[in-house]
One Martini backbone bead per residue (centre of mass of N, CA, C, O) as a GRO file, in nm:
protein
  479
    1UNK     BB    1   0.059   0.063  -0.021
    2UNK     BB    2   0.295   0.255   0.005
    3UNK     BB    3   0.367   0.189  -0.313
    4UNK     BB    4   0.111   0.368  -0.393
    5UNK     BB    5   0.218   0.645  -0.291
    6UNK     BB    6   0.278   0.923  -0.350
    7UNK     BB    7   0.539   1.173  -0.355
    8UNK     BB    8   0.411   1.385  -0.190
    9UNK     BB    9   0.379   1.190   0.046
   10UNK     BB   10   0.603   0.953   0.091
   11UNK     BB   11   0.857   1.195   0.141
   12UNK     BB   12   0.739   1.303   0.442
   13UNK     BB   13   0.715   1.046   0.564
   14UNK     BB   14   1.004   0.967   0.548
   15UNK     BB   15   1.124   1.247   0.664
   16UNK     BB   16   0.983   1.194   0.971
   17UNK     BB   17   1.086   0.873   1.026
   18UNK     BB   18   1.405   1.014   1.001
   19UNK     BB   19   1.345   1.224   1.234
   20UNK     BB   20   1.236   1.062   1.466
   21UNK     BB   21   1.443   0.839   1.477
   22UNK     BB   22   1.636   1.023   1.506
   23UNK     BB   23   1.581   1.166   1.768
   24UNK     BB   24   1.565   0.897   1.944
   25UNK     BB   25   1.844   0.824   1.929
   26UNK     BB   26   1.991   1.067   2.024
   27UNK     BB   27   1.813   1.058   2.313
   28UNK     BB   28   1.919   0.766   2.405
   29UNK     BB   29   2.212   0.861   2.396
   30UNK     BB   30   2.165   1.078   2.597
   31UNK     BB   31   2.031   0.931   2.844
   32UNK     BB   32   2.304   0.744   2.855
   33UNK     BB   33   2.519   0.954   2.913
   34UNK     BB   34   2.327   1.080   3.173
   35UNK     BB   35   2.342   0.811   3.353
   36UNK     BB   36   2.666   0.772   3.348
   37UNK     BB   37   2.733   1.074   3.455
   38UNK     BB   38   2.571   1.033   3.740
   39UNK     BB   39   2.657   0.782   3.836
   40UNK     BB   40   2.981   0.892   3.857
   41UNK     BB   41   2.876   1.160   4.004
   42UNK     BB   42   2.836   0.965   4.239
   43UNK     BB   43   3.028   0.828   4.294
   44UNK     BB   44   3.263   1.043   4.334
   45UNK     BB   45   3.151   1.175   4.580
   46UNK     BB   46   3.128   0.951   4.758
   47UNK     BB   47   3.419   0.894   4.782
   48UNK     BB   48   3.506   1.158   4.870
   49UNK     BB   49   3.328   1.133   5.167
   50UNK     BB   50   3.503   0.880   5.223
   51UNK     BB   51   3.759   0.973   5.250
   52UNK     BB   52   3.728   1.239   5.442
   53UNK     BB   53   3.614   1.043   5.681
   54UNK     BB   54   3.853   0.838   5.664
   55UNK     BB   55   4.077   1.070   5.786
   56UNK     BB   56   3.878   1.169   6.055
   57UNK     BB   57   3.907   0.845   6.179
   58UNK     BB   58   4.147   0.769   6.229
   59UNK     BB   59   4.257   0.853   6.498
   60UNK     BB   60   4.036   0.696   6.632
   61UNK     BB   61   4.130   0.442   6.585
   62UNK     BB   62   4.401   0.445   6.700
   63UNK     BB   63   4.258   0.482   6.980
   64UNK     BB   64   3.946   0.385   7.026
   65UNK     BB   65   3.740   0.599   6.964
   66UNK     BB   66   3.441   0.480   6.907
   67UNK     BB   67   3.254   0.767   6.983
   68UNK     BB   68   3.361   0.959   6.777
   69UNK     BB   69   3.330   0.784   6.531
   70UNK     BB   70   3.022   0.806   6.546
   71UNK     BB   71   3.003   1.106   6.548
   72UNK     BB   72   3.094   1.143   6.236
   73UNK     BB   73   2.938   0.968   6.103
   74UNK     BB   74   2.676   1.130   6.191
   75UNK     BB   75   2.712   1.422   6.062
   76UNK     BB   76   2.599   1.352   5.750
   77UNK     BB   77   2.307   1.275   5.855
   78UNK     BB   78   2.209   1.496   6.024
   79UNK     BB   79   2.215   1.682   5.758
   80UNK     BB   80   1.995   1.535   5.551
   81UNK     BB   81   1.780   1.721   5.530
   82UNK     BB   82   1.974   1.942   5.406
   83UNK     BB   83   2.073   1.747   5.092
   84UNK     BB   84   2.415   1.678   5.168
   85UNK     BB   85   2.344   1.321   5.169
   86UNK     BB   86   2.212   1.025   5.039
   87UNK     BB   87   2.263   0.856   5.247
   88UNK     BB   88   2.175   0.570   5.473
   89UNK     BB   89   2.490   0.393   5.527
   90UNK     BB   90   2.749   0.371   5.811
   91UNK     BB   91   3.045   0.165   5.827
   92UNK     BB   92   3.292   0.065   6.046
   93UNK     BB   93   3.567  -0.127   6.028
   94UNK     BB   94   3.827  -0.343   6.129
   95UNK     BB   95   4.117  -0.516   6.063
   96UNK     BB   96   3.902  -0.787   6.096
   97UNK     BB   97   3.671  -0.716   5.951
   98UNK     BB   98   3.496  -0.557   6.209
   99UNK     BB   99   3.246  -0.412   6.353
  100UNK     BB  100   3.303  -0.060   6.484
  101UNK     BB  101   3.052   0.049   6.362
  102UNK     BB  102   2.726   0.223   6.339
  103UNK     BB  103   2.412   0.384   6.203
  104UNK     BB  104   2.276   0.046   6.252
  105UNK     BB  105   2.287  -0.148   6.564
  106UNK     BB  106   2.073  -0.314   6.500
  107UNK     BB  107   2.195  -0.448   6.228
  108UNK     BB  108   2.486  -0.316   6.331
  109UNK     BB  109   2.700  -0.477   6.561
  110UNK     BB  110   2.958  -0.474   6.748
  111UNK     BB  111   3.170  -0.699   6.694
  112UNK     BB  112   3.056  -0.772   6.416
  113UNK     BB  113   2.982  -0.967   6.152
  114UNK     BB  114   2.914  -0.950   5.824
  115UNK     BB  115   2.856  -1.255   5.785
  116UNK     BB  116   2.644  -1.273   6.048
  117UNK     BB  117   2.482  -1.102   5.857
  118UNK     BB  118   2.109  -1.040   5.747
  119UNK     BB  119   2.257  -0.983   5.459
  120UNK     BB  120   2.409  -0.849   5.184
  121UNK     BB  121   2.714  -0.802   5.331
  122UNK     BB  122   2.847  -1.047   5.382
  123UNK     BB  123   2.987  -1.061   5.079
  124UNK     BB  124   3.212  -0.811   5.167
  125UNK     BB  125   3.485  -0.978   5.312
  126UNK     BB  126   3.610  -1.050   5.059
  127UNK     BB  127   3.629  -0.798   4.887
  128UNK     BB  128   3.806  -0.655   5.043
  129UNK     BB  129   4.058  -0.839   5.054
  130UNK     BB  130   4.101  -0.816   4.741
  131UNK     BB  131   4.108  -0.489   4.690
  132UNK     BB  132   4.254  -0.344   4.924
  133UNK     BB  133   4.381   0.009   4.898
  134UNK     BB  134   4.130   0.060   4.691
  135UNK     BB  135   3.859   0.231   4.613
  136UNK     BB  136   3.504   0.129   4.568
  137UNK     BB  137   3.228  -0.040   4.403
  138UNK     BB  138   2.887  -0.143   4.456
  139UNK     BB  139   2.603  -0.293   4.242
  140UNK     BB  140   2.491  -0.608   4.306
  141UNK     BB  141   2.428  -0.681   4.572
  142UNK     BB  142   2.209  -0.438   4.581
  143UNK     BB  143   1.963  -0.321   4.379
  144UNK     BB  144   1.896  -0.078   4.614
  145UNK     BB  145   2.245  -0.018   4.616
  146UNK     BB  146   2.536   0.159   4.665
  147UNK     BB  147   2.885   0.059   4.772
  148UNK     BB  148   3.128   0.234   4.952
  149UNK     BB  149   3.461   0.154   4.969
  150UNK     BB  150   3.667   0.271   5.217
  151UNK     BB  151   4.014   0.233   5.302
  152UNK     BB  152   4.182   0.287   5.654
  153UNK     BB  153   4.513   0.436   5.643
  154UNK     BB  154   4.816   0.497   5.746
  155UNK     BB  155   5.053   0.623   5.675
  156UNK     BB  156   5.226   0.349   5.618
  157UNK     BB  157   4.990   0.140   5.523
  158UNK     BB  158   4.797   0.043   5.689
  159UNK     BB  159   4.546  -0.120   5.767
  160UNK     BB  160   4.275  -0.035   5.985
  161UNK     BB  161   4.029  -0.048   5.805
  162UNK     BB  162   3.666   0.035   5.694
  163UNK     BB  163   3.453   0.191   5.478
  164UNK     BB  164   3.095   0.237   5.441
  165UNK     BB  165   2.839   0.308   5.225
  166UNK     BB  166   2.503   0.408   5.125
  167UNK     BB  167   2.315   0.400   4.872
  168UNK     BB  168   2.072   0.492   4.650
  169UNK     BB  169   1.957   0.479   4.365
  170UNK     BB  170   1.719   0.681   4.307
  171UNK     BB  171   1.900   0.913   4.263
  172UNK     BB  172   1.931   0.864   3.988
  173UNK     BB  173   1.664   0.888   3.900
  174UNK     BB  174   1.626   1.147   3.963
  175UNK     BB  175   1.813   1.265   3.809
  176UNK     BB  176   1.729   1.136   3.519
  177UNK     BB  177   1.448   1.251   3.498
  178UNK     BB  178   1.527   1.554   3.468
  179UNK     BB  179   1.719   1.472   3.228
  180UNK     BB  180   1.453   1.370   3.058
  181UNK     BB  181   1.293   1.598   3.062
  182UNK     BB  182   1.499   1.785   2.892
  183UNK     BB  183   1.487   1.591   2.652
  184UNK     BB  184   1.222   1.578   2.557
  185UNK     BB  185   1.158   1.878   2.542
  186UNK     BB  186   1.400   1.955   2.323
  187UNK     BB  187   1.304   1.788   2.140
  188UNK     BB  188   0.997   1.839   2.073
  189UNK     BB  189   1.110   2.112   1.952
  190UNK     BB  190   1.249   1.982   1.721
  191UNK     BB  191   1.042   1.842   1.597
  192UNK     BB  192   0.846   2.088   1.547
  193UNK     BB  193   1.041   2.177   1.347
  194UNK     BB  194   1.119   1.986   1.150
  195UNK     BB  195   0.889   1.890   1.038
  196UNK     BB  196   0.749   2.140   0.876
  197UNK     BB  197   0.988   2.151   0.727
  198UNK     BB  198   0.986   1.844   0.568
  199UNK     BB  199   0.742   1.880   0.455
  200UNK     BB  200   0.842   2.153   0.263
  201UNK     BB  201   1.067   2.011   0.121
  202UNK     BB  202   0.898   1.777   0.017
  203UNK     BB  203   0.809   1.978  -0.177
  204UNK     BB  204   1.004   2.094  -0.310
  205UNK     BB  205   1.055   1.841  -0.427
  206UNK     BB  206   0.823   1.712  -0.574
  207UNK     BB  207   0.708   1.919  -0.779
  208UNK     BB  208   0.888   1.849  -1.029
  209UNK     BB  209   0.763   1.552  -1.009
  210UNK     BB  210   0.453   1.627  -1.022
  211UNK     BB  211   0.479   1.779  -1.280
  212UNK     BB  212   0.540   1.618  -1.466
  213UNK     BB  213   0.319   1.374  -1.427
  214UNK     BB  214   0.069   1.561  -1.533
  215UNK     BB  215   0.187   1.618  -1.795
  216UNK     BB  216   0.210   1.303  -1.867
  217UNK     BB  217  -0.130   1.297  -1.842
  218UNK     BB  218  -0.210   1.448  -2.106
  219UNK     BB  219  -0.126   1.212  -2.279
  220UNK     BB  220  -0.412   1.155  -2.475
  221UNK     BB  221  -0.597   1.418  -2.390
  222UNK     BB  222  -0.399   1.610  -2.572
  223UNK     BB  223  -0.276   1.809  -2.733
  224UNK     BB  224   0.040   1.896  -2.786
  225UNK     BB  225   0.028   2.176  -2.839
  226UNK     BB  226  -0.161   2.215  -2.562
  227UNK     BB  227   0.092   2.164  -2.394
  228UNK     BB  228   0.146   2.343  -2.078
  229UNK     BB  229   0.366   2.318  -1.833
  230UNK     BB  230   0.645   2.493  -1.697
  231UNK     BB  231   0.948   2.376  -1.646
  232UNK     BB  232   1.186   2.325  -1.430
  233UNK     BB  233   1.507   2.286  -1.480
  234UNK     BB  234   1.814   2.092  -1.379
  235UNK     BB  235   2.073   1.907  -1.253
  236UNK     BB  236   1.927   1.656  -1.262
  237UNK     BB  237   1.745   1.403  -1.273
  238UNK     BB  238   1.469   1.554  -1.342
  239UNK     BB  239   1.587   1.735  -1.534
  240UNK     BB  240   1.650   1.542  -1.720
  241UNK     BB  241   1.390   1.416  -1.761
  242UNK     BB  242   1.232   1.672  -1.840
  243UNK     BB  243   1.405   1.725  -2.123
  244UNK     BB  244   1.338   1.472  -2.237
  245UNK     BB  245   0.986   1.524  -2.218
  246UNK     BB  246   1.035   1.781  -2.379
  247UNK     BB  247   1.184   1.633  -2.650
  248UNK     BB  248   0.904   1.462  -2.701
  249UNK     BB  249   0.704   1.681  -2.735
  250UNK     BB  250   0.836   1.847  -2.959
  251UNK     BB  251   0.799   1.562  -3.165
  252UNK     BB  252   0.502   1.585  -3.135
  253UNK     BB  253   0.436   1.838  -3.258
  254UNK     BB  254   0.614   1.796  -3.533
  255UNK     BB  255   0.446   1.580  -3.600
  256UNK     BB  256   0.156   1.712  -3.612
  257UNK     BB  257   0.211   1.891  -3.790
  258UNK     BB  258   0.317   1.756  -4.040
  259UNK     BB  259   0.057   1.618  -4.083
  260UNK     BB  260  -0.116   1.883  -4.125
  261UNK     BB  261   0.051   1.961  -4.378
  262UNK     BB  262   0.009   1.687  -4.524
  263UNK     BB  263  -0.312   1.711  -4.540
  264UNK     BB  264  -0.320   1.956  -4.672
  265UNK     BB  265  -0.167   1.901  -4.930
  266UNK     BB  266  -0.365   1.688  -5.009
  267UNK     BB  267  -0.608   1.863  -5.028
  268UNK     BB  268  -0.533   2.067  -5.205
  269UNK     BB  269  -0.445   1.893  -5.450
  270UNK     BB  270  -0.739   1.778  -5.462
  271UNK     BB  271  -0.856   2.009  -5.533
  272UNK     BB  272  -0.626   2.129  -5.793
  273UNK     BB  273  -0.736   1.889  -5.978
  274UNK     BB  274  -1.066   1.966  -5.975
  275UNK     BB  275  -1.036   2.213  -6.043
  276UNK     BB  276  -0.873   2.159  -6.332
  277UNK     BB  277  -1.112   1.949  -6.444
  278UNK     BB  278  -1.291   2.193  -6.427
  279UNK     BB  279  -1.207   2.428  -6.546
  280UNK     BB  280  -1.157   2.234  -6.858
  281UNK     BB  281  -1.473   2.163  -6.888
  282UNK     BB  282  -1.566   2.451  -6.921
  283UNK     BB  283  -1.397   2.557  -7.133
  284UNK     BB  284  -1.489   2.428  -7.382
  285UNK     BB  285  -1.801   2.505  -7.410
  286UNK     BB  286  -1.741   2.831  -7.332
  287UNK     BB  287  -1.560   2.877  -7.607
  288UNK     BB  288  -1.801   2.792  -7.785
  289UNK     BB  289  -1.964   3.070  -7.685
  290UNK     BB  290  -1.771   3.293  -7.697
  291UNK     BB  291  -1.778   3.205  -8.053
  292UNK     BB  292  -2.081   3.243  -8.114
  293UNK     BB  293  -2.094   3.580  -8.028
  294UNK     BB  294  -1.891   3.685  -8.209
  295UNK     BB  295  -2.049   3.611  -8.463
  296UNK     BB  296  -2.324   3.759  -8.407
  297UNK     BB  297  -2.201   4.021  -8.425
  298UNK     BB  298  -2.064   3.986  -8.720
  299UNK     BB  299  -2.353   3.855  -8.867
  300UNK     BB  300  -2.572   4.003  -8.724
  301UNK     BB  301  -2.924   4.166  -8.671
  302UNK     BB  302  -2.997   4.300  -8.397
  303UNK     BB  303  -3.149   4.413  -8.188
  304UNK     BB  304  -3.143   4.593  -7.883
  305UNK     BB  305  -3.263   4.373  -7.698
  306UNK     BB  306  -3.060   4.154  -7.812
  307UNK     BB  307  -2.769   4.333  -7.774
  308UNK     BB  308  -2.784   4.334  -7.488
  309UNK     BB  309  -2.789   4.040  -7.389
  310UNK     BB  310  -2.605   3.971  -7.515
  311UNK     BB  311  -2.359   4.164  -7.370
  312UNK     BB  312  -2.415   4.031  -7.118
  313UNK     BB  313  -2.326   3.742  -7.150
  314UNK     BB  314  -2.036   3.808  -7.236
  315UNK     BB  315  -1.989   3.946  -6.942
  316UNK     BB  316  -2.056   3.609  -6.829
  317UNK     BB  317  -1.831   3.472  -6.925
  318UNK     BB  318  -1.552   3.630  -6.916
  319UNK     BB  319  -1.600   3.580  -6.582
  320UNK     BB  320  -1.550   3.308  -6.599
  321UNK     BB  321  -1.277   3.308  -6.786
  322UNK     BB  322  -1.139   3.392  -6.518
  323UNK     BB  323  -1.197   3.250  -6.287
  324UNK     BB  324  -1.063   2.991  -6.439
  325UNK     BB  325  -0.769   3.096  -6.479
  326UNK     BB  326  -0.724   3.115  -6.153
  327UNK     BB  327  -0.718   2.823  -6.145
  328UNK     BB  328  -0.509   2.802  -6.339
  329UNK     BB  329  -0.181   2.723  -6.242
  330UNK     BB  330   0.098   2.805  -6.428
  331UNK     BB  331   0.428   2.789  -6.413
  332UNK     BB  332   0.626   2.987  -6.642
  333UNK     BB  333   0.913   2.938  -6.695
  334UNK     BB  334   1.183   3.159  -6.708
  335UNK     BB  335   1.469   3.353  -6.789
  336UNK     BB  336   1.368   3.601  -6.604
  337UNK     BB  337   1.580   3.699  -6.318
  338UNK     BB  338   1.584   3.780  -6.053
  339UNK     BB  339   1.549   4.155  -5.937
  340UNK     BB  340   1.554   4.407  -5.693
  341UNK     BB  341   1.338   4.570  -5.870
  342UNK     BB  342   1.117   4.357  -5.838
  343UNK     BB  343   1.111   4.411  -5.546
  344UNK     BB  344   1.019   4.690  -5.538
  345UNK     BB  345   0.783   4.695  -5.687
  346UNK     BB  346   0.597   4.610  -5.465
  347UNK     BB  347   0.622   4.862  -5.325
  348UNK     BB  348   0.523   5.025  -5.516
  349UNK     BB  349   0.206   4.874  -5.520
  350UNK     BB  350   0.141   4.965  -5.221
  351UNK     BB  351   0.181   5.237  -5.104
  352UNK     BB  352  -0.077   5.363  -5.094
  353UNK     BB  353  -0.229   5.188  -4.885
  354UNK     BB  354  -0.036   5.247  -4.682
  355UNK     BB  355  -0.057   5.590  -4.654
  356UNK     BB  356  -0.352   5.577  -4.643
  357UNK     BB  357  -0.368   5.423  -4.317
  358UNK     BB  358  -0.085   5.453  -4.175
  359UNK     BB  359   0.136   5.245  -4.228
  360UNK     BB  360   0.434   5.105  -4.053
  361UNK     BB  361   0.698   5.042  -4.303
  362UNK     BB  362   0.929   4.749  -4.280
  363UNK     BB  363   1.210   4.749  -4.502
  364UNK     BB  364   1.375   4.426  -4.593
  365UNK     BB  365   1.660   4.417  -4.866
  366UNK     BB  366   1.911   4.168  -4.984
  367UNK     BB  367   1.864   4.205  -5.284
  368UNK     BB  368   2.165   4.294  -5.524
  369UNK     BB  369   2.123   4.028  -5.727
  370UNK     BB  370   2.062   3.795  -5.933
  371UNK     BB  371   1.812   3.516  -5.935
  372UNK     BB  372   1.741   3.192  -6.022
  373UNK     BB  373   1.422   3.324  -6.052
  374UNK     BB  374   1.061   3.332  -6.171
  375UNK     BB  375   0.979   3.664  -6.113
  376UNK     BB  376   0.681   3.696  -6.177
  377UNK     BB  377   0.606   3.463  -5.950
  378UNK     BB  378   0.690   3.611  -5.719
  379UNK     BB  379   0.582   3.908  -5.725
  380UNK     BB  380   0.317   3.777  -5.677
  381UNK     BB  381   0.399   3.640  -5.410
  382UNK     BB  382   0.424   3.894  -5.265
  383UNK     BB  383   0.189   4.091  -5.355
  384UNK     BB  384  -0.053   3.908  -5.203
  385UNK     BB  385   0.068   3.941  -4.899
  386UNK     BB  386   0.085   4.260  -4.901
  387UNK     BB  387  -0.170   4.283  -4.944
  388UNK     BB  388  -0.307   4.105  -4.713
  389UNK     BB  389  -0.146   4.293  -4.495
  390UNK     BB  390  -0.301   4.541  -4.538
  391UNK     BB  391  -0.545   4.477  -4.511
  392UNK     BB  392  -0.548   4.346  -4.192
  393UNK     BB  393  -0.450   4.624  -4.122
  394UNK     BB  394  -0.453   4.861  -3.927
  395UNK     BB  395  -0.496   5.176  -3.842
  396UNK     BB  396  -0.189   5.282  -3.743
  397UNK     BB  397   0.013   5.033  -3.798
  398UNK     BB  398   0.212   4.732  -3.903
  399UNK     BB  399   0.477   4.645  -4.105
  400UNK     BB  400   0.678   4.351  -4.240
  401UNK     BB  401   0.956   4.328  -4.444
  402UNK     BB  402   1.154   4.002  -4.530
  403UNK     BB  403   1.424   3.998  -4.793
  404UNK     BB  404   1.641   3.698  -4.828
  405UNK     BB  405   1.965   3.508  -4.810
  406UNK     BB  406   2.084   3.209  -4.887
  407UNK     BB  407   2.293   2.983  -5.058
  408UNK     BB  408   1.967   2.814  -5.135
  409UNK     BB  409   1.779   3.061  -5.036
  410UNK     BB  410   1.459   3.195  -5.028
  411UNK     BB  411   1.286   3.491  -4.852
  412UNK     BB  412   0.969   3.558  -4.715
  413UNK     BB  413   0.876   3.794  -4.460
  414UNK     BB  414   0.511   3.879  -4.363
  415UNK     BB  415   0.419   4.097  -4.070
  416UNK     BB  416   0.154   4.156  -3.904
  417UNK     BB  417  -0.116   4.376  -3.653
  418UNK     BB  418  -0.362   4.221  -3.732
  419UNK     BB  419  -0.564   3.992  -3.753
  420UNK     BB  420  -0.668   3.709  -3.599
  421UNK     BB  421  -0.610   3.405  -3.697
  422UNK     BB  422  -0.792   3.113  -3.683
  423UNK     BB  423  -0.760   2.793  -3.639
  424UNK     BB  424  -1.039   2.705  -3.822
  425UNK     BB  425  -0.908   2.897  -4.069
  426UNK     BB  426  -0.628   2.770  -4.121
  427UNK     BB  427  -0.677   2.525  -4.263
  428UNK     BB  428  -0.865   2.690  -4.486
  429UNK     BB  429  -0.686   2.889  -4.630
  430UNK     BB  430  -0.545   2.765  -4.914
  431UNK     BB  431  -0.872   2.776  -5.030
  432UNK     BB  432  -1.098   2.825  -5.269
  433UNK     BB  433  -1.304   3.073  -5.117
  434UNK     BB  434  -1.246   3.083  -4.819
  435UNK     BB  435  -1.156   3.436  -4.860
  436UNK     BB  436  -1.420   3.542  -4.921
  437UNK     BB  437  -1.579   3.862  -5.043
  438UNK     BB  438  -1.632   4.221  -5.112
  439UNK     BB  439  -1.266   4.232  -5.229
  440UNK     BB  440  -1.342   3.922  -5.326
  441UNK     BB  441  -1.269   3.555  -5.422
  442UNK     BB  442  -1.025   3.412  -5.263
  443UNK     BB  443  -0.728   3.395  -5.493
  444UNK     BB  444  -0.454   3.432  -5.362
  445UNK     BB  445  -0.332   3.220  -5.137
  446UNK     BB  446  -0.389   3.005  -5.352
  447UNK     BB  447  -0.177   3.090  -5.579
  448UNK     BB  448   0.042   3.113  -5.379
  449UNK     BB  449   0.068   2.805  -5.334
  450UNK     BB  450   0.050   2.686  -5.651
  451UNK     BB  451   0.348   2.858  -5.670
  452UNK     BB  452   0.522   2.745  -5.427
  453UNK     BB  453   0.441   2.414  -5.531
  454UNK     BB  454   0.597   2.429  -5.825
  455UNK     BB  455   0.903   2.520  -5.700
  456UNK     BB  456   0.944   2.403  -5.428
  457UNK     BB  457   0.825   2.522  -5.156
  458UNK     BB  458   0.765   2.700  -4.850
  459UNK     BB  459   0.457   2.741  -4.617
  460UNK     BB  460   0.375   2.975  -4.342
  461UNK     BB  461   0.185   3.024  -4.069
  462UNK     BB  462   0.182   3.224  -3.831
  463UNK     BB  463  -0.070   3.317  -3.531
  464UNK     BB  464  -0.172   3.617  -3.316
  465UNK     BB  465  -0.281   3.873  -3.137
  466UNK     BB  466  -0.017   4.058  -3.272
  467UNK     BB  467   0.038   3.832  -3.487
  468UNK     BB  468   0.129   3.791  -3.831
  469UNK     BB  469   0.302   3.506  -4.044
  470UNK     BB  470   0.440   3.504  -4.355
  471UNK     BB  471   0.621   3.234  -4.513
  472UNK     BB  472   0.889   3.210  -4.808
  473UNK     BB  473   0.994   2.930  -4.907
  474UNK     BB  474   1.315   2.867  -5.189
  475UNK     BB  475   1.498   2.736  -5.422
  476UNK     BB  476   1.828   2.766  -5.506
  477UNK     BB  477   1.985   2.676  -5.823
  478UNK     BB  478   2.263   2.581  -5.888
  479UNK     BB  479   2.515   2.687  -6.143
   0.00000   0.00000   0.00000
């Protein structure tokens, strides 16, 4: 279950569960530490007061001041009130490891041996006589107390008697507690603080892998040119993939174009054959409509309203036999080869147009040259691009015209900031008739489609809400 939760979830889970983790091990070695250090500065306090009371009862040890000793052990014990000795039990041993005093005569009487009673004390005299004369500690004869051995040695190291004290364990808990409650405390300040850090750092890391797997989710759902990520790559491996998936989206985008491109092609192509064949057809008959009209011209003897009649009709003949000639278009390659001053004529019978509406017009023409191109033909297509985006372009406009050259290519590039094609007029533009009007028949277009598809070159259309631009490359032909 748990793979399969997102990683928007399960990247913060993971990074709470080693905050948690990490946290709780540093605190057990914490307070491993801390009961430790408590343990030692307990048996060396212990040992301490062990040694100055050891100095303190020896002379008395050596006298056998019996009253002197019993009163020394108890002035710590007395003043425990005030909680300067946690001690419960303090025992004085002699030189024959006999008791020879305590401050619980009761259970620990004069001159009786530690063996004799009914204590776990009794097997403290095998043990003093083993450690000899470093003081110790015992922690396992009685599990609820700690007991300090300090031997009470004269000046040249003799060995005078024994001190034992008990401590009780609880100091330990006490220390402990209060140590353990301020590692708690400042834990829990620190896991509150880092927990919602690693949530946010978790949602920083995860944001650009979510963002892909959405965008990921688009594919199939949505036309390639439509999706919109909006990724940011780094150089990670996440960047890497994101590349990657940038770098296929734009192949898919690619892909979809040129197939549009490919079926609008075999589309046009197919209206192209349609309409050449419609014609022919018409052309024939035609042909022969308007030369029986000339014949009655020339040879009859029509009165009034049947001459006005035949010139009404011939002047509906001509009409259609303009209109079938546009539609048939034969590029008729010729010798005379385009030249600079073709590409200005162009210019010059816009610029009325142009000053009419007070168009801004940039005009870049980089022909110095001639070039191995059918002038006719282009300056068709020149002529046709730049009336169509006057005629777009709203009035104290802009229109950018751009005629370069690369040593392969010619390239004439028409931008205005006329009205925005729609997409769904888009598929539809170089069909004829498609943008017919009241001031036109729409086949200029056509025209201009069916003359750069003679040349074998390529026509694109960009359009955007503040700018619309026609390309037309075509190949220039090595001498």
């Amino acid at each position: 279950m748990f793979n399969d939760l997102s990683y928007r979830y399960k990247t913060p889970l993971i990074l709470s569960m080693v905050i948690l983790l990490t946290a709780s091990i540093v605190s057990a070695n914490l307070i491993v530490q801390i009961y430790q250090d408590t343990r030692r500065d307990v048996i060396w306090n212990a040992l301490d007061l062990g040694k100055v009371l050891a100095r303190t009862i020896r002379p008395f040890l050596l006298h056998d001041d019996l009253w002197r000793t019993y009163e020394t052990i108890n002035i710590p014990f007395n003043q425990s009130s005030g909680g300067r000795t946690p001690a419960r039990l303090a025992i004085v041993l002699d030189a024959q490891n006999r008791i020879y005093v305590s401050t619980d005569p009761s259970h620990f009487p004069i001159l009786g041996k530690l063996s004799e009673t009914k204590s776990r004390y009794a097997i403290l005299e095998h043990q003093i006589s083993a450690r000899g004369e470093k003081p110790f500690a015992m922690e396992h004869i009685d599990p609820h107390r700690i007991l300090m051995v300090v031997p009470i040695l004269a000046d040249d190291k003799t060995p005078l008697g024994t001190l034992i004290l008990s401590y009780p364990k609880s100091i330990l808990v006490q220390h402990l507690y209060h140590s353990i409650k301020r590692v708690v405390i400042v834990t829990l300040a620190i896991i509150t603080i880092l927990l919602p850090f690693g949530w946010y750092l978790s949602k920083f890391i995860t944001k650009p892998l979510i963002q892909l797997a959405q965008c990921m989710g688009k594919i199939g759902h949505e036309l390639p040119a439509d999706i919109q990520c909006g990724l940011h790559f780094g150089r990670d491996e996440i960047g890497f993939l994101g590349r990657r998936f940038e770098n296929m989206l734009n192949e898919l985008r690619e892909k979809q174009a040129m197939e549009r491109r490919m079926l609008a092609s075999e589309r046009l192509a197919a209206i192209g054959r349609l309409t050449a064949g419609i014609a022919h057809e018409i052309n024939n008959p035609l042909g022969g409509m308007l030369n029986a009209i000339n014949t009655f011209d020339r040879h009859g003897n029509p009165d009034l309203l049947t001459n006005k009649t035949i010139s009404l009709i011939g002047r509906g003949l001509l009409q259609i036999k303009q209109t079938v000639a546009d539609l048939l278009i034969e590029a008729r390659l010729e010798n005379h080869a385009l030249t600079p001053q073709d590409i200005e004529d162009a210019r010059t019978l816009i610029m009325e147009d142009v000053n009419k509406k007070q168009i801004s017009l940039n005009w870049h023409n980089e022909i110095e040259e001639p070039l191995p191109l059918p002038s006719t033909q282009v300056r068709q297509i020149l002529l046709n691009l730049l009336l169509n985006a006057v005629k777009a372009t709203h009035e104290h406009g802009h229109l950018d015209c751009q005629i370069t050259k690369e040593p392969d290519k010619f390239k004439l590039a028409v931008n205005n900031d006329g009205d925005y094609i729609k997409p769904e007029k888009m598929e539809h533009l170089f069909e004829p008739f498609s943008n017919s009007g009241p001031e036109g028949h729409g086949l200029g277009l056509w025209i201009t489609y069916q003359l750069v598809q003679q040349m074998n070159g390529q026509i694109e259309v960009e359009s955007q809400p503040d700018r619309t631009a026609f390309t037309v490359t075509l190949p220039i032909e090595q001498q």
